[in-house]
CSV table of C-alpha atoms in Angstrom, one decimal:
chain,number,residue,atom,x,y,z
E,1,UNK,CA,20.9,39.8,65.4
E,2,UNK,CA,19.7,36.2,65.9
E,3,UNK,CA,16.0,36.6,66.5
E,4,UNK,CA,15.6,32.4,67.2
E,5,UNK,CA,14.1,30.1,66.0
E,6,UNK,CA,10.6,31.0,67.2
E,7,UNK,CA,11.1,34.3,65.3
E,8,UNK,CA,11.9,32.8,61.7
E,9,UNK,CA,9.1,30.2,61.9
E,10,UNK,CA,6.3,33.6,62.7
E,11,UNK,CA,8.4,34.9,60.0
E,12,UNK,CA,8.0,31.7,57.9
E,13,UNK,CA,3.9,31.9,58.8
E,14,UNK,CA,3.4,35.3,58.0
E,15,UNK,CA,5.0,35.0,54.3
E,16,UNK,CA,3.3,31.2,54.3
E,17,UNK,CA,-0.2,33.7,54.7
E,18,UNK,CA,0.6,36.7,52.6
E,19,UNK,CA,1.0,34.2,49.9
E,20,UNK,CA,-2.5,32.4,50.8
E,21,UNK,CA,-4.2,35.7,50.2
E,22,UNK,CA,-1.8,36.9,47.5
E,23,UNK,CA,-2.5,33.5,45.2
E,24,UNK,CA,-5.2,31.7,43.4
E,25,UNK,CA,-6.0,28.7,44.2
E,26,UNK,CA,-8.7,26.4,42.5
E,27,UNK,CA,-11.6,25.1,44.5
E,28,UNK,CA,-10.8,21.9,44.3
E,29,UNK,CA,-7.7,22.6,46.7
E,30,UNK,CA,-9.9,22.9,49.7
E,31,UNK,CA,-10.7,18.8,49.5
E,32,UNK,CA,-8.6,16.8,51.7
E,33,UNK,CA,-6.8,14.3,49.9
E,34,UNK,CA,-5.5,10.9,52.0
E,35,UNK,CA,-3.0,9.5,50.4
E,36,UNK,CA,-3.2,5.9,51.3
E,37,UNK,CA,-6.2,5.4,49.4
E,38,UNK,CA,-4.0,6.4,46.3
E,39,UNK,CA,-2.2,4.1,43.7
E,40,UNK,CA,0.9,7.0,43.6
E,41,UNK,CA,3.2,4.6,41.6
E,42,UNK,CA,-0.2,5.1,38.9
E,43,UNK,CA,0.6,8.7,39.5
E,44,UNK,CA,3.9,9.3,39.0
E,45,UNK,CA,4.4,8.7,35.5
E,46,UNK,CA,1.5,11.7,34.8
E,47,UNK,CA,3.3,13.6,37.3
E,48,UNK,CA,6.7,13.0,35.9
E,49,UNK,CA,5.7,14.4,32.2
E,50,UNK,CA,3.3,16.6,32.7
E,51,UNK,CA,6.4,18.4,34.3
E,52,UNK,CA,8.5,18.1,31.5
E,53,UNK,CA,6.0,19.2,29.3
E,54,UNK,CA,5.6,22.8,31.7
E,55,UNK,CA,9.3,22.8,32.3
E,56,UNK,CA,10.5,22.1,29.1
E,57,UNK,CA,13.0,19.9,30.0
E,58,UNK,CA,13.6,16.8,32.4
E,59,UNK,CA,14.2,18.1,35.9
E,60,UNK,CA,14.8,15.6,38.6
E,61,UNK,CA,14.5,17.9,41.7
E,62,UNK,CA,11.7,19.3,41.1
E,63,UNK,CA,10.1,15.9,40.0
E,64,UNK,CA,11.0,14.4,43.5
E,65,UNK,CA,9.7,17.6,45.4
E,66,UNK,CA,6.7,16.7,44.2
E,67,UNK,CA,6.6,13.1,44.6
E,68,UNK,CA,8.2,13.9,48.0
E,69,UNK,CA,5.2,16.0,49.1
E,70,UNK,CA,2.7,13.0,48.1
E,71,UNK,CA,4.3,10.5,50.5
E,72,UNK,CA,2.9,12.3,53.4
E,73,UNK,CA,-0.7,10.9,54.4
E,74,UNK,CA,-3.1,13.9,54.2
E,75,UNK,CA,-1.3,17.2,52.0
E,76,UNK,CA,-2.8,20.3,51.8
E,77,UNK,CA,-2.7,21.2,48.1
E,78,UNK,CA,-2.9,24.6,49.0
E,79,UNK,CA,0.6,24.8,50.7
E,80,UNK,CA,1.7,22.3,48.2
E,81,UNK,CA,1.1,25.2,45.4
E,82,UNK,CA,3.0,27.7,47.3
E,83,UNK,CA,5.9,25.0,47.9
E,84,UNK,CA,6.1,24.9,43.6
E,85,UNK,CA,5.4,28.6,42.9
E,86,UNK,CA,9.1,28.6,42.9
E,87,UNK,CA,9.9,26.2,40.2
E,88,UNK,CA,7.1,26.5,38.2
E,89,UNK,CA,5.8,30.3,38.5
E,90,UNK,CA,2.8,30.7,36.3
E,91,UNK,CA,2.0,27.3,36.0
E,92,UNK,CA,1.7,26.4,39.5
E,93,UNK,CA,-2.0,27.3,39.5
E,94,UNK,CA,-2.2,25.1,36.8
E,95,UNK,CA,-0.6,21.7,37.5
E,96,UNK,CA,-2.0,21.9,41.0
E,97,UNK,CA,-5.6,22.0,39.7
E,98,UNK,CA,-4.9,19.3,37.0
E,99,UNK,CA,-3.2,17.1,39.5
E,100,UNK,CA,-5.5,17.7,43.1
E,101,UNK,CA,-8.5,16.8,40.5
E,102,UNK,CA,-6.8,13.7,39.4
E,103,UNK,CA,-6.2,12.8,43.6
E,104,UNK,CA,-9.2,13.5,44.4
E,105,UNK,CA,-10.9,11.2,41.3
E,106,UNK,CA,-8.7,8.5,42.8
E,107,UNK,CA,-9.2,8.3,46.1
E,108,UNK,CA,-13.0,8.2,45.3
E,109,UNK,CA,-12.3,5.4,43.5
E,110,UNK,CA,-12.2,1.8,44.8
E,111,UNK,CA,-9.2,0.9,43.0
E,112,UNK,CA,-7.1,4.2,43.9
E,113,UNK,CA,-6.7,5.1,40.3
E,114,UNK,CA,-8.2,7.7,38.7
E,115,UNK,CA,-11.4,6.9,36.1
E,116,UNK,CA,-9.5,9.3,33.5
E,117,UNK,CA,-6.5,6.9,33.6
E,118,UNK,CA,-8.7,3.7,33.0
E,119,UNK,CA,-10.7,5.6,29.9
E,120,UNK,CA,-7.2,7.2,28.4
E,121,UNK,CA,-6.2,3.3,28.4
E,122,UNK,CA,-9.0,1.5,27.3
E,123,UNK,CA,-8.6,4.4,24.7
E,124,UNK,CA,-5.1,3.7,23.6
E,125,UNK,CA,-5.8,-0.6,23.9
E,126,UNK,CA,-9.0,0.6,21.1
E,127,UNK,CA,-6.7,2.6,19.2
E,128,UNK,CA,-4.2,-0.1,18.8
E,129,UNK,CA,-6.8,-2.6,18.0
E,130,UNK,CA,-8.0,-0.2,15.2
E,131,UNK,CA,-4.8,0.2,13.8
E,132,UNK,CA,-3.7,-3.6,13.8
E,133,UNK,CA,-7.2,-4.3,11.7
E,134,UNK,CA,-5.6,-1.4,9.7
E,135,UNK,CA,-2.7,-3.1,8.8
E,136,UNK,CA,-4.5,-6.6,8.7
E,137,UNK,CA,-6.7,-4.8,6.1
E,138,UNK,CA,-3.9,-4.1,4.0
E,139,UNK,CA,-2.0,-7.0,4.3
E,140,UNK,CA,-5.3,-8.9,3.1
E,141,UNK,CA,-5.8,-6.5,0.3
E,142,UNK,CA,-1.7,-6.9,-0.7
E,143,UNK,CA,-2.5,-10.3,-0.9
E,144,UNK,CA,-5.4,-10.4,-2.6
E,145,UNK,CA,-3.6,-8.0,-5.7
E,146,UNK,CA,-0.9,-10.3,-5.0
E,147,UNK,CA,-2.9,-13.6,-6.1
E,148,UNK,CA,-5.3,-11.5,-8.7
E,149,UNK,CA,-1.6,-10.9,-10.8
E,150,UNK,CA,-1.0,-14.5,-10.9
E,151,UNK,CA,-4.3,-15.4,-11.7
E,152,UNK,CA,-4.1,-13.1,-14.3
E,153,UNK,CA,-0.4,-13.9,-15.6
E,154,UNK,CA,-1.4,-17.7,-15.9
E,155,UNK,CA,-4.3,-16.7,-17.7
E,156,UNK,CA,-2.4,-14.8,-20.0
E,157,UNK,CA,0.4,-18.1,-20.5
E,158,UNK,CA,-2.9,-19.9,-20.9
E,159,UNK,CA,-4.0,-18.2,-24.0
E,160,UNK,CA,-0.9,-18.1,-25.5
E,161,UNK,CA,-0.6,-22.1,-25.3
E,162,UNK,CA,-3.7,-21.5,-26.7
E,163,UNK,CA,-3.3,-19.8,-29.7
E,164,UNK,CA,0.0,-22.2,-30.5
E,165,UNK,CA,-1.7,-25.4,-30.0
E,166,UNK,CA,-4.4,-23.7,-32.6
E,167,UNK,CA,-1.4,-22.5,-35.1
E,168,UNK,CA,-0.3,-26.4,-35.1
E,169,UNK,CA,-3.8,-27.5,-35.7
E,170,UNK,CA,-4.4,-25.0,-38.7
E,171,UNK,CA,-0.7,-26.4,-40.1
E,172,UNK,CA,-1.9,-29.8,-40.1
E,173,UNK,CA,-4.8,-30.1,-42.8
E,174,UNK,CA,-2.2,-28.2,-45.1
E,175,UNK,CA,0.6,-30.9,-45.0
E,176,UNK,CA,-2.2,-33.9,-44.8
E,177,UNK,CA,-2.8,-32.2,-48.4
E,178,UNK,CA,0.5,-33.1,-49.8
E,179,UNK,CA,0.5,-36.6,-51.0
E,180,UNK,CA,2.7,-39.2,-48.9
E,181,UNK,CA,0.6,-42.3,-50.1
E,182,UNK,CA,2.2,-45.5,-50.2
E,183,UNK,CA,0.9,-45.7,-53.9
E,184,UNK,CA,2.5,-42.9,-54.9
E,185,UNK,CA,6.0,-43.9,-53.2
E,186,UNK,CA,5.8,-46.8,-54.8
E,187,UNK,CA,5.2,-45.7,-58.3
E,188,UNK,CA,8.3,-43.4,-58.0
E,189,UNK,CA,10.3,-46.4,-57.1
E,190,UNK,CA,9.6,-48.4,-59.9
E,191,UNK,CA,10.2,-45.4,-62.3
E,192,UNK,CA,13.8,-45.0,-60.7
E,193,UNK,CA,14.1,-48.9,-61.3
E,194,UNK,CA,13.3,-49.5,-65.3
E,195,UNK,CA,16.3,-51.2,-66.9
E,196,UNK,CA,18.0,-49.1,-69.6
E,197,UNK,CA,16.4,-51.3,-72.2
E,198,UNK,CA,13.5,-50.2,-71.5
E,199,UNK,CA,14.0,-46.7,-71.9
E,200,UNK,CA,15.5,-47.4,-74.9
E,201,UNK,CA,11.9,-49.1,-76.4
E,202,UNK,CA,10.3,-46.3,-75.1
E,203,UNK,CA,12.3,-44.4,-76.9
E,204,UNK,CA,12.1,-46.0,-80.4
């Protein structure tokens, strides 16, 4: 039997209200939210994976039910929790608390972002910055080792010129001792040079 339209929508009311009083909702459900005074494209990309992370997997429908929701100007994050009880069971308490607290923080805010999203990235700019120095820092002290080595290696080929230019100066006095006189070249020349005569006096 077709009971009309009127009926399923008293229908649709009565279930929408046994699940008001069946649910629990978090305070912070009961503050309007207007959501023109929002930045949503900030909030989609939180929305998006904190999903995931409760669904366990990327799921597009229930990703744009959400976002769907949002586009209307003033949602009641009540009825917007009893919307996602279906997908997200459980964790529709949850997400609803996490994410009306975020809406609410941003439409307070004169920017339409919420002052958790500004902190997380200031915290994440500081975090980089910490790790570049980090790396800076051990480039630097890379480089330093790098330029202590060859200080070190050319002081090492230093002392070994070192000790050979001393081996040549010890070797020196020692051949100086050996007796290359003019004098004495001459007085073996003229020994080569006496006539056989007088070798033969000499020997008489």
């Amino acid at each position: 039997m077709d009971i009309g339209s009127g009926g399923r929508l008293r229908r649709y009311d009565c279930g929408t209200k046994k699940l008001r009083n069946d649910l629990r909702f978090a305070k912070i459900l009961s503050t309007k939210v207007d959501t023109r005074k929002i930045k949503m494209k900030v909030m989609q990309p939180w929305i998006e994976s904190r999903l995931i992370e409760l669904l366990g997997f990327e799921d597009d429908v229930v990703i744009n039910f959400v976002n769907t929701q949002l586009e209307e100007q003033e949602v009641d994050g009540k009825d917007m929790q009893i919307n996602l009880t279906g997908f997200l069971e459980g964790d529709a308490a949850g997400f609803m608390e996490e994410l009306w607290t975020l809406l609410v923080s941003a439409q307070a805010s004169p920017n339409g972002i919420p002052p958790e999203f500004l902190e997380r990235k200031k915290a994440e700019i500081f975090a980089k910055k910490e790790e570049h120095e980090r790396i800076q820092a051990e480039i630097r002290a890379k480089q330093d080792e790098v330029k202590y080595e060859m200080e070190r290696e050319r002081a090492c080929i230093q002392d070994q010129i070192s000790k050979l230019k001393q081996a040549d100066d010890e070797q020196a006095p020692r051949d100086s001792k050996r007796d290359t006189s003019p004098e004495r070249g001459r007085r073996r020349r003229r020994s080569r040079s006496r006539s056989p005569d007088q070798h033969r006096r000499r020997d008489r």
